[in-house]
Amino acid sequence: TENDPSIYPAIYDNRTGMNDFRQWQEAVRLGYDVNDKVKVNFTYRRLDSYFEYPTPYVDYSQWPSVPDSHLYNTEDKNRSNLVTGRVDAEISKLWSTSFMVGHYNMDYSCHTPGFDFQPNVMRNRRFQVEWRNALTWNKEWKTIAGMAWDRSDYMSENNYVAKDEWQSTLAFFAEQMWSPTDSFDASVALRLEHDSVWNNHFTWRYSNSWKVTGKDSPTRIFGSVGSGFRAPTYFEQYAANYGYVGNPDLDVSKSLGGDLGVEQRLADGHYASVTGFWTRIDDEIGTMSVGAWPNSYTTYANYSHCTSYGVEAAFKGQFKDAWNSGYYANYTFTMPKRDSIGKYETIQMANTARHTINAEVYTSPVEKLTVGFGVTAAMGRTDYNYARLDNFFTARLFARYQATDNVSLHVRLENLFDQKFIMTNDYNSGPREARGFGIFGGVTVEF
């Protein structure tokens, strides 16, 4: 993709630069059935991307006058590979097992010719092994248990920092599932992790589903409650690049949350549901601005706590007619609040929206052709730094035609009315606009 964005018109006299983005992805999955009880799978994924974009430069030593302002073309290069192998085996009617091994690597570089900066280079390597077992005791009881181990290495080097870190994690997990009747099921899951950097962490989850008057009941009640945690990323700890400074003293954030809902069958093939949810995160990891522009920068900090609660209403259904029509729609209202550092006020969490809407209808007016229309909207949005963002509403059209048994054609028209709105505010290049009206098409060949 190519386009010409305007960069800081007040400073750079409406100068423009070229955005040039190219990406190549490839993936393959191979499966082999050794026999009816043993199966082997192999996957490989690769990504190569190149992004060239204009970067503003100002001689800050003479600010606020700007006698020497330039636009340079920054080059971002990213390459990643993912390889996994997996064996699934049914040892007996009681015991089935699976063993997975995987490796991931990523190499990233950011270079701006003309700047007196060494290229920013990041590298990540990760190796993971997981062994999972399922024990089916009878029709009512089933146990899943296993262990996982992974090791990751991270390197970052630029003008400001040189880091080469590693960590390993060993985890044990188990889940007990119970289905005493055809209309009720429940499960309890436990997980214990030992990390070379973050020590020990224990998490749990309980969930259940109940069809109120039997397996064919039009009413189902469901819910879950559980805990979790998130360790700081390498970037949040060690970043030191173009306005972002990491914080090596960050702590792990922990969460507790749950949901409770009811689903009602309105008619054959048509359902409505209402779900309430609540989550509290302690020591939430978020961004924080330090200093005044042009000498400001963004860093990361642990906030006291934040809460997110709300309700979601959803509808879905299919019409059993000659056109094979269907629809879905959901609306989510969320109140995501975060305590400010050292203050008694609360603000909305970063990268959240108070109202989101997503809906779609589709039909097949003629044989082998499916067409549809959808909408997406969000209101009450914030960016990464907690500032307010535009509300937006976009529409889309799509179609798929099965030309032969092996070939299908598909096309999408996104942002049908060419709505303009800000997706996020980047620290270096300012507001990032969402892409406008676009047409995407392709062909799928199956063999």
Coordinates of C-alpha atoms in Angstrom, one line a residue:
T1 CA 0.0 0.0 0.0
E2 CA 1.2 3.6 -0.7
N3 CA -0.2 6.9 0.3
D4 CA 1.0 10.5 1.0
P5 CA 0.3 11.6 4.6
S6 CA 0.7 15.2 5.7
I7 CA 3.1 15.6 8.7
Y8 CA 2.8 18.4 11.2
P9 CA 1.7 21.0 8.7
A10 CA 2.2 23.9 11.2
I11 CA 5.9 23.1 11.6
Y12 CA 6.8 21.6 8.2
D13 CA 4.8 23.8 5.9
N14 CA 2.4 21.1 4.8
R15 CA 5.2 18.9 3.6
T16 CA 4.2 15.4 2.8
G17 CA 6.1 12.1 2.7
M18 CA 5.5 8.6 1.3
N19 CA 4.1 5.7 3.3
D20 CA 5.2 2.5 1.6
F21 CA 4.1 -0.8 3.2
R22 CA 4.7 -4.3 1.9
Q23 CA 4.0 -7.6 3.6
W24 CA 4.5 -11.2 2.6
Q25 CA 3.0 -14.1 4.6
E26 CA 3.1 -17.8 4.1
A27 CA 1.8 -20.7 6.0
V28 CA 1.6 -24.5 5.7
R29 CA 0.0 -27.2 7.8
L30 CA 0.6 -30.9 7.2
G31 CA -1.2 -33.7 9.0
Y32 CA -0.7 -37.4 8.9
D33 CA -2.8 -40.2 10.5
V34 CA -0.4 -42.9 11.5
N35 CA -3.4 -45.0 12.4
D36 CA -6.9 -44.4 13.8
K37 CA -5.4 -43.7 17.2
V38 CA -2.3 -41.6 16.4
K39 CA -2.1 -38.4 14.5
V40 CA 0.8 -36.1 13.7
N41 CA 0.6 -32.4 12.7
F42 CA 3.2 -29.9 11.6
T43 CA 2.7 -26.1 11.0
Y44 CA 5.0 -23.4 9.7
R45 CA 4.3 -19.7 9.4
R46 CA 6.5 -16.9 8.2
L47 CA 6.0 -13.1 7.9
D48 CA 8.2 -10.5 6.2
S49 CA 7.2 -6.8 6.3
Y50 CA 8.7 -3.6 5.2
F51 CA 7.4 -0.1 6.2
E52 CA 8.9 3.1 5.0
Y53 CA 7.4 6.3 6.4
P54 CA 8.3 10.0 6.9
T55 CA 9.8 10.9 10.3
P56 CA 10.0 14.6 11.4
Y57 CA 13.2 16.0 12.8
V58 CA 13.6 19.3 14.6
D59 CA 16.7 20.9 16.0
Y60 CA 15.4 21.1 19.6
S61 CA 18.5 23.0 20.7
Q62 CA 17.0 26.1 19.1
W63 CA 13.4 25.6 20.0
P64 CA 10.9 27.2 19.8
S65 CA 12.4 28.6 16.5
V66 CA 12.8 25.9 13.9
P67 CA 15.6 27.0 11.5
D68 CA 16.3 23.4 10.4
S69 CA 13.4 21.0 10.1
H70 CA 13.6 17.9 8.0
L71 CA 11.6 14.9 7.0
Y72 CA 13.5 11.7 6.8
N73 CA 12.3 8.3 5.5
T74 CA 12.4 5.8 8.3
E75 CA 12.6 2.1 7.4
D76 CA 11.0 -0.6 9.6
K77 CA 11.8 -4.2 8.8
N78 CA 10.2 -7.2 10.5
R79 CA 10.7 -10.9 10.0
S80 CA 9.2 -13.8 12.1
N81 CA 9.0 -17.5 11.9
L82 CA 6.8 -20.0 13.8
V83 CA 7.3 -23.8 13.7
T84 CA 5.2 -26.3 15.7
G85 CA 5.0 -30.1 15.8
R86 CA 2.3 -32.1 17.6
V87 CA 1.4 -35.7 18.2
D88 CA -2.1 -36.7 19.4
A89 CA -2.6 -40.3 20.6
E90 CA -5.4 -42.3 22.1
I91 CA -3.6 -44.7 24.5
S92 CA -6.9 -46.3 25.7
K93 CA -10.5 -45.5 26.2
L94 CA -9.6 -43.9 29.4
W95 CA -6.5 -42.0 28.4
S96 CA -5.6 -39.8 25.5
T97 CA -2.5 -37.6 25.3
S98 CA -0.9 -34.9 23.1
F99 CA 2.6 -33.5 23.0
M100 CA 3.5 -30.2 21.3
V101 CA 6.8 -28.5 20.7
G102 CA 7.2 -25.1 19.1
H103 CA 9.8 -22.4 18.2
Y104 CA 9.2 -18.7 17.4
N105 CA 11.7 -16.1 16.4
M106 CA 11.4 -12.4 15.5
D107 CA 13.9 -9.9 14.1
Y108 CA 13.0 -6.2 13.9
S109 CA 15.1 -3.2 12.9
C110 CA 14.2 0.5 12.6
H111 CA 16.7 2.7 10.7
T112 CA 16.4 6.4 9.6
P113 CA 19.1 7.3 7.1
G114 CA 20.4 10.8 7.8
F115 CA 19.8 10.6 11.5
D116 CA 22.8 10.5 13.8
F117 CA 21.3 7.4 15.5
Q118 CA 22.4 3.8 15.3
P119 CA 19.6 1.5 14.0
N120 CA 17.2 0.2 16.6
V121 CA 17.4 -3.6 16.6
M122 CA 15.2 -6.0 18.6
R123 CA 15.3 -9.8 18.6
N124 CA 13.1 -12.4 20.3
R125 CA 13.5 -16.1 20.5
R126 CA 11.1 -18.5 22.2
F127 CA 11.0 -22.3 22.6
Q128 CA 8.0 -24.0 24.2
V129 CA 6.9 -27.6 25.1
E130 CA 3.5 -28.7 26.3
W131 CA 2.2 -32.1 27.4
R132 CA -1.6 -32.4 27.8
N133 CA -3.5 -35.5 29.0
A134 CA -7.3 -36.2 29.0
L135 CA -8.7 -38.8 31.3
T136 CA -12.3 -39.8 30.6
W137 CA -13.5 -41.6 33.7
N138 CA -17.1 -42.0 32.6
K139 CA -19.9 -40.0 31.0
E140 CA -20.0 -37.6 33.9
W141 CA -16.4 -37.0 34.8
K142 CA -13.4 -35.9 32.7
T143 CA -10.0 -34.7 33.8
I144 CA -7.4 -32.7 31.8
A145 CA -3.9 -32.3 33.3
G146 CA -0.5 -31.5 32.0
M147 CA 2.6 -29.3 32.1
A148 CA 4.3 -26.8 29.9
W149 CA 7.8 -25.2 29.8
D150 CA 9.1 -22.4 27.7
R151 CA 12.3 -20.3 27.5
S152 CA 12.5 -16.9 25.8
D153 CA 15.5 -14.7 24.9
Y154 CA 15.2 -11.0 24.2
M155 CA 17.8 -8.6 22.8
S156 CA 17.4 -4.8 22.2
E157 CA 20.1 -2.4 21.1
N158 CA 20.1 1.2 20.0
N159 CA 21.6 4.5 21.0
Y160 CA 20.1 4.5 24.4
V161 CA 20.1 0.9 25.6
A162 CA 21.7 -2.5 25.1
K163 CA 19.8 -5.4 26.7
D164 CA 20.1 -9.1 26.4
E165 CA 17.7 -10.9 28.7
W166 CA 16.3 -14.4 29.1
Q167 CA 13.6 -16.1 31.2
S168 CA 12.0 -19.5 31.6
T169 CA 8.6 -20.6 32.8
L170 CA 7.5 -24.0 34.1
A171 CA 3.7 -24.5 34.5
F172 CA 1.4 -27.3 35.8
F173 CA -2.3 -27.2 35.0
A174 CA -5.4 -29.3 35.6
E175 CA -9.1 -29.0 34.8
Q176 CA -11.9 -31.1 36.2
M177 CA -15.1 -31.3 34.1
W178 CA -18.5 -32.6 35.4
S179 CA -21.7 -33.3 33.4
P180 CA -24.2 -35.0 35.7
T181 CA -27.0 -34.5 33.3
D182 CA -27.5 -33.5 29.6
S183 CA -28.6 -30.1 30.7
F184 CA -25.8 -29.1 33.2
D185 CA -22.1 -29.0 33.0
A186 CA -19.4 -27.4 35.1
S187 CA -15.6 -27.2 35.3
V188 CA -12.8 -26.1 37.7
A189 CA -9.4 -25.2 36.3
L190 CA -6.2 -24.6 38.2
R191 CA -2.7 -23.5 37.0
L192 CA 0.6 -23.0 38.8
E193 CA 3.5 -21.2 37.1
H194 CA 7.1 -20.8 38.3
D195 CA 9.0 -18.1 36.4
S196 CA 12.7 -17.4 36.6
V197 CA 12.0 -13.7 36.8
W198 CA 8.5 -13.4 38.3
N199 CA 8.5 -16.3 40.8
N200 CA 5.3 -18.3 41.4
H201 CA 1.8 -17.4 40.3
F202 CA -1.4 -19.4 40.9
T203 CA -4.6 -18.9 38.9
W204 CA -8.0 -20.6 38.8
R205 CA -11.3 -20.5 37.0
Y206 CA -14.8 -22.0 37.5
S207 CA -17.5 -22.1 34.9
N208 CA -20.9 -23.7 34.3
S209 CA -23.8 -23.9 31.9
W210 CA -27.4 -24.9 32.9
K211 CA -30.3 -25.5 30.5
V212 CA -33.0 -24.7 33.0
T213 CA -35.6 -27.4 32.2
G214 CA -33.6 -30.0 30.3
K215 CA -31.4 -30.5 27.3
D216 CA -34.0 -29.1 24.9
S217 CA -34.8 -26.1 27.1
P218 CA -35.2 -22.7 25.4
T219 CA -33.4 -21.1 28.4
R220 CA -29.8 -21.5 29.3
I221 CA -28.0 -19.8 32.3
F222 CA -24.2 -19.6 32.2
G223 CA -21.4 -18.0 34.1
S224 CA -17.8 -18.1 35.1
V225 CA -15.3 -16.6 37.6
G226 CA -11.6 -16.7 37.7
S227 CA -8.2 -15.0 38.3
G228 CA -5.3 -14.1 36.0
F229 CA -2.1 -12.2 35.8
R230 CA 0.0 -10.4 33.2
A231 CA 3.8 -9.9 33.4
P232 CA 5.4 -6.8 31.9
T233 CA 6.5 -7.2 28.3
Y234 CA 10.2 -6.8 27.3
F235 CA 9.3 -3.6 25.6
E236 CA 7.6 -2.2 28.6
Q237 CA 10.6 -3.0 30.7
Y238 CA 13.5 -2.1 28.4
A239 CA 12.3 0.2 25.6
A240 CA 14.5 3.2 24.9
N241 CA 13.6 4.3 21.4
Y242 CA 12.2 7.5 19.9
G243 CA 10.1 8.8 22.8
Y244 CA 9.5 5.5 24.7
V245 CA 11.4 4.7 27.8
G246 CA 11.0 1.3 29.6
N247 CA 10.6 0.8 33.3
P248 CA 12.6 -2.2 34.6
D249 CA 10.9 -1.8 38.1
L250 CA 7.4 -2.8 36.8
D251 CA 5.5 -5.4 38.8
V252 CA 3.1 -8.1 37.6
S253 CA -0.5 -7.1 37.4
K254 CA -3.2 -9.5 38.7
S255 CA -6.9 -9.7 37.9
L256 CA -10.1 -11.2 39.2
G257 CA -13.3 -11.3 37.1
G258 CA -16.4 -13.0 36.2
D259 CA -19.6 -13.0 34.1
L260 CA -23.2 -14.2 34.4
G261 CA -25.6 -14.4 31.6
V262 CA -28.8 -15.9 30.2
E263 CA -29.6 -17.1 26.7
Q264 CA -33.2 -17.5 25.5
R265 CA -34.3 -19.3 22.3
L266 CA -36.9 -17.0 20.8
A267 CA -37.8 -19.4 18.0
D268 CA -36.2 -22.4 16.2
G269 CA -32.8 -21.2 15.2
H270 CA -33.1 -17.7 16.8
Y271 CA -31.4 -16.8 20.1
A272 CA -31.0 -13.7 22.4
S273 CA -28.6 -13.4 25.3
V274 CA -27.8 -10.8 28.0
T275 CA -24.4 -11.1 29.8
G276 CA -23.1 -9.0 32.7
F277 CA -19.3 -9.0 33.4
W278 CA -16.9 -7.5 35.9
T279 CA -13.1 -7.4 36.1
R280 CA -10.7 -5.8 38.6
I281 CA -7.0 -5.5 37.8
D282 CA -4.5 -4.6 40.5
D283 CA -1.2 -3.0 39.6
E284 CA -2.4 -2.4 36.1
I285 CA 0.4 -1.6 33.7
G286 CA -0.2 1.6 31.7
T287 CA 1.5 4.5 30.0
M288 CA 2.5 7.7 31.6
S289 CA 3.8 10.9 30.0
V290 CA 6.9 12.6 31.6
G291 CA 8.1 16.1 31.0
A292 CA 7.0 18.8 28.6
W293 CA 7.2 18.7 24.8
P294 CA 9.7 18.7 23.0
N295 CA 11.6 17.1 25.8
S296 CA 8.8 14.8 26.9
Y297 CA 8.7 11.0 26.7
T298 CA 6.3 8.1 27.4
T299 CA 7.1 5.5 30.0
Y300 CA 5.2 2.7 31.8
A301 CA 4.0 2.5 35.4
N302 CA 1.9 0.3 37.7
Y303 CA -1.4 2.0 38.6
S304 CA -3.2 1.1 41.9
H305 CA -6.1 -0.7 40.3
C306 CA -8.7 -0.5 37.6
T307 CA -12.1 -2.0 37.1
S308 CA -14.2 -2.8 34.0
Y309 CA -17.8 -3.8 34.2
G310 CA -20.8 -3.8 31.9
V311 CA -23.3 -5.7 30.0
E312 CA -23.6 -7.2 26.5
A313 CA -26.8 -8.0 24.6
A314 CA -26.6 -10.3 21.6
F315 CA -28.9 -11.7 18.9
K316 CA -28.2 -14.4 16.4
G317 CA -30.2 -16.6 14.1
Q318 CA -30.7 -18.4 10.8
F319 CA -33.8 -18.5 8.6
K320 CA -34.5 -22.0 7.3
D321 CA -35.6 -20.7 3.9
A322 CA -34.4 -21.2 0.3
W323 CA -32.0 -18.3 0.6
N324 CA -30.1 -19.6 3.7
S325 CA -30.3 -16.2 5.4
G326 CA -28.9 -15.3 8.8
Y327 CA -27.8 -12.5 11.1
Y328 CA -26.0 -11.6 14.3
A329 CA -25.9 -8.4 16.3
N330 CA -24.3 -7.4 19.6
Y331 CA -24.1 -4.3 21.7
T332 CA -21.6 -3.9 24.6
F333 CA -21.7 -1.2 27.3
T334 CA -18.6 -1.0 29.4
M335 CA -17.5 1.2 32.3
P336 CA -13.7 0.9 32.3
K337 CA -12.2 3.0 35.1
R338 CA -8.6 3.4 36.4
D339 CA -7.4 5.3 39.4
S340 CA -5.0 8.1 38.7
I341 CA -1.6 8.0 40.3
G342 CA -1.5 10.0 43.5
K343 CA -5.0 11.3 43.0
Y344 CA -8.5 10.6 44.2
E345 CA -10.1 10.8 40.7
T346 CA -10.7 8.1 38.2
I347 CA -10.2 8.2 34.5
Q348 CA -11.1 5.8 31.7
M349 CA -8.7 3.0 31.0
A350 CA -6.4 3.2 27.9
N351 CA -7.5 1.7 24.6
T352 CA -11.1 1.1 25.6
A353 CA -14.6 2.1 24.4
R354 CA -17.7 2.6 26.4
H355 CA -20.1 1.5 23.6
T356 CA -19.4 -0.9 20.8
I357 CA -21.8 -2.3 18.2
N358 CA -21.3 -5.0 15.6
A359 CA -23.9 -6.5 13.4
E360 CA -24.2 -8.4 10.1
V361 CA -26.9 -9.9 7.8
Y362 CA -26.3 -12.3 5.0
T363 CA -28.3 -14.2 2.4
S364 CA -27.9 -16.4 -0.8
P365 CA -30.3 -14.9 -3.4
V366 CA -29.0 -17.4 -6.0
E367 CA -27.3 -20.7 -5.8
K368 CA -23.6 -20.6 -4.9
L369 CA -23.7 -16.8 -4.2
T370 CA -23.7 -15.3 -0.6
V371 CA -23.9 -11.6 0.0
G372 CA -24.0 -9.6 3.2
F373 CA -24.0 -6.2 4.9
G374 CA -22.4 -5.3 8.2
V375 CA -21.7 -2.4 10.5
T376 CA -19.2 -1.7 13.3
A377 CA -19.3 1.3 15.7
A378 CA -17.6 2.5 18.8
M379 CA -18.2 5.5 21.1
G380 CA -16.5 6.8 24.2
R381 CA -13.0 5.7 23.1
T382 CA -9.6 6.5 24.5
D383 CA -6.1 6.1 23.1
Y384 CA -2.9 4.6 24.6
N385 CA -2.4 7.7 26.7
Y386 CA -6.0 7.9 28.0
A387 CA -7.0 10.9 25.8
R388 CA -10.4 10.9 24.1
L389 CA -10.8 9.7 20.5
D390 CA -13.4 10.1 17.9
N391 CA -16.6 8.0 17.8
F392 CA -16.9 6.1 14.6
F393 CA -19.4 4.2 12.5
T394 CA -18.4 2.1 9.5
A395 CA -20.3 -0.1 7.1
R396 CA -19.2 -3.0 4.9
L397 CA -20.5 -5.1 2.0
F398 CA -19.2 -8.6 1.1
A399 CA -19.9 -11.4 -1.3
R400 CA -18.7 -14.9 -2.0
Y401 CA -19.3 -16.9 -5.1
Q402 CA -18.5 -20.7 -5.4
A403 CA -17.5 -20.8 -9.0
T404 CA -16.7 -24.5 -9.0
D405 CA -16.3 -27.2 -6.4
N406 CA -12.7 -26.2 -5.9
V407 CA -12.6 -22.4 -6.7
S408 CA -14.4 -19.6 -4.9
L409 CA -14.3 -15.8 -5.4
H410 CA -14.7 -13.3 -2.7
V411 CA -14.8 -9.5 -2.4
R412 CA -15.2 -7.0 0.5
L413 CA -16.0 -3.3 0.4
E414 CA -14.8 -1.8 3.7
N415 CA -15.6 1.6 5.2
L416 CA -18.4 1.9 2.7
F417 CA -19.1 5.6 3.4
D418 CA -15.4 6.6 3.6
Q419 CA -15.6 7.7 7.3
K420 CA -12.7 9.7 8.6
F421 CA -11.6 9.1 12.3
I422 CA -8.5 8.8 14.4
M423 CA -7.5 5.2 15.3
T424 CA -4.8 6.2 17.8
N425 CA -2.3 9.0 18.6
D426 CA 1.3 7.8 18.0
Y427 CA 3.9 9.5 20.1
N428 CA 6.2 10.4 17.1
S429 CA 3.9 10.9 14.1
G430 CA 0.8 12.2 15.9
P431 CA -2.8 11.1 15.0
R432 CA -3.2 8.0 12.9
E433 CA -6.3 8.1 10.7
A434 CA -8.2 4.9 9.9
R435 CA -8.0 3.8 6.3
G436 CA -10.8 5.1 4.1
F437 CA -13.0 3.3 1.6
G438 CA -11.3 0.1 0.4
I439 CA -12.0 -2.8 -1.9
F440 CA -10.5 -6.2 -1.2
G441 CA -10.9 -9.2 -3.4
G442 CA -9.4 -12.6 -3.9
V443 CA -9.7 -16.2 -4.9
T444 CA -9.6 -19.4 -2.9
V445 CA -8.5 -22.7 -4.5
E446 CA -9.0 -25.9 -2.7
F447 CA -7.3 -29.1 -3.8

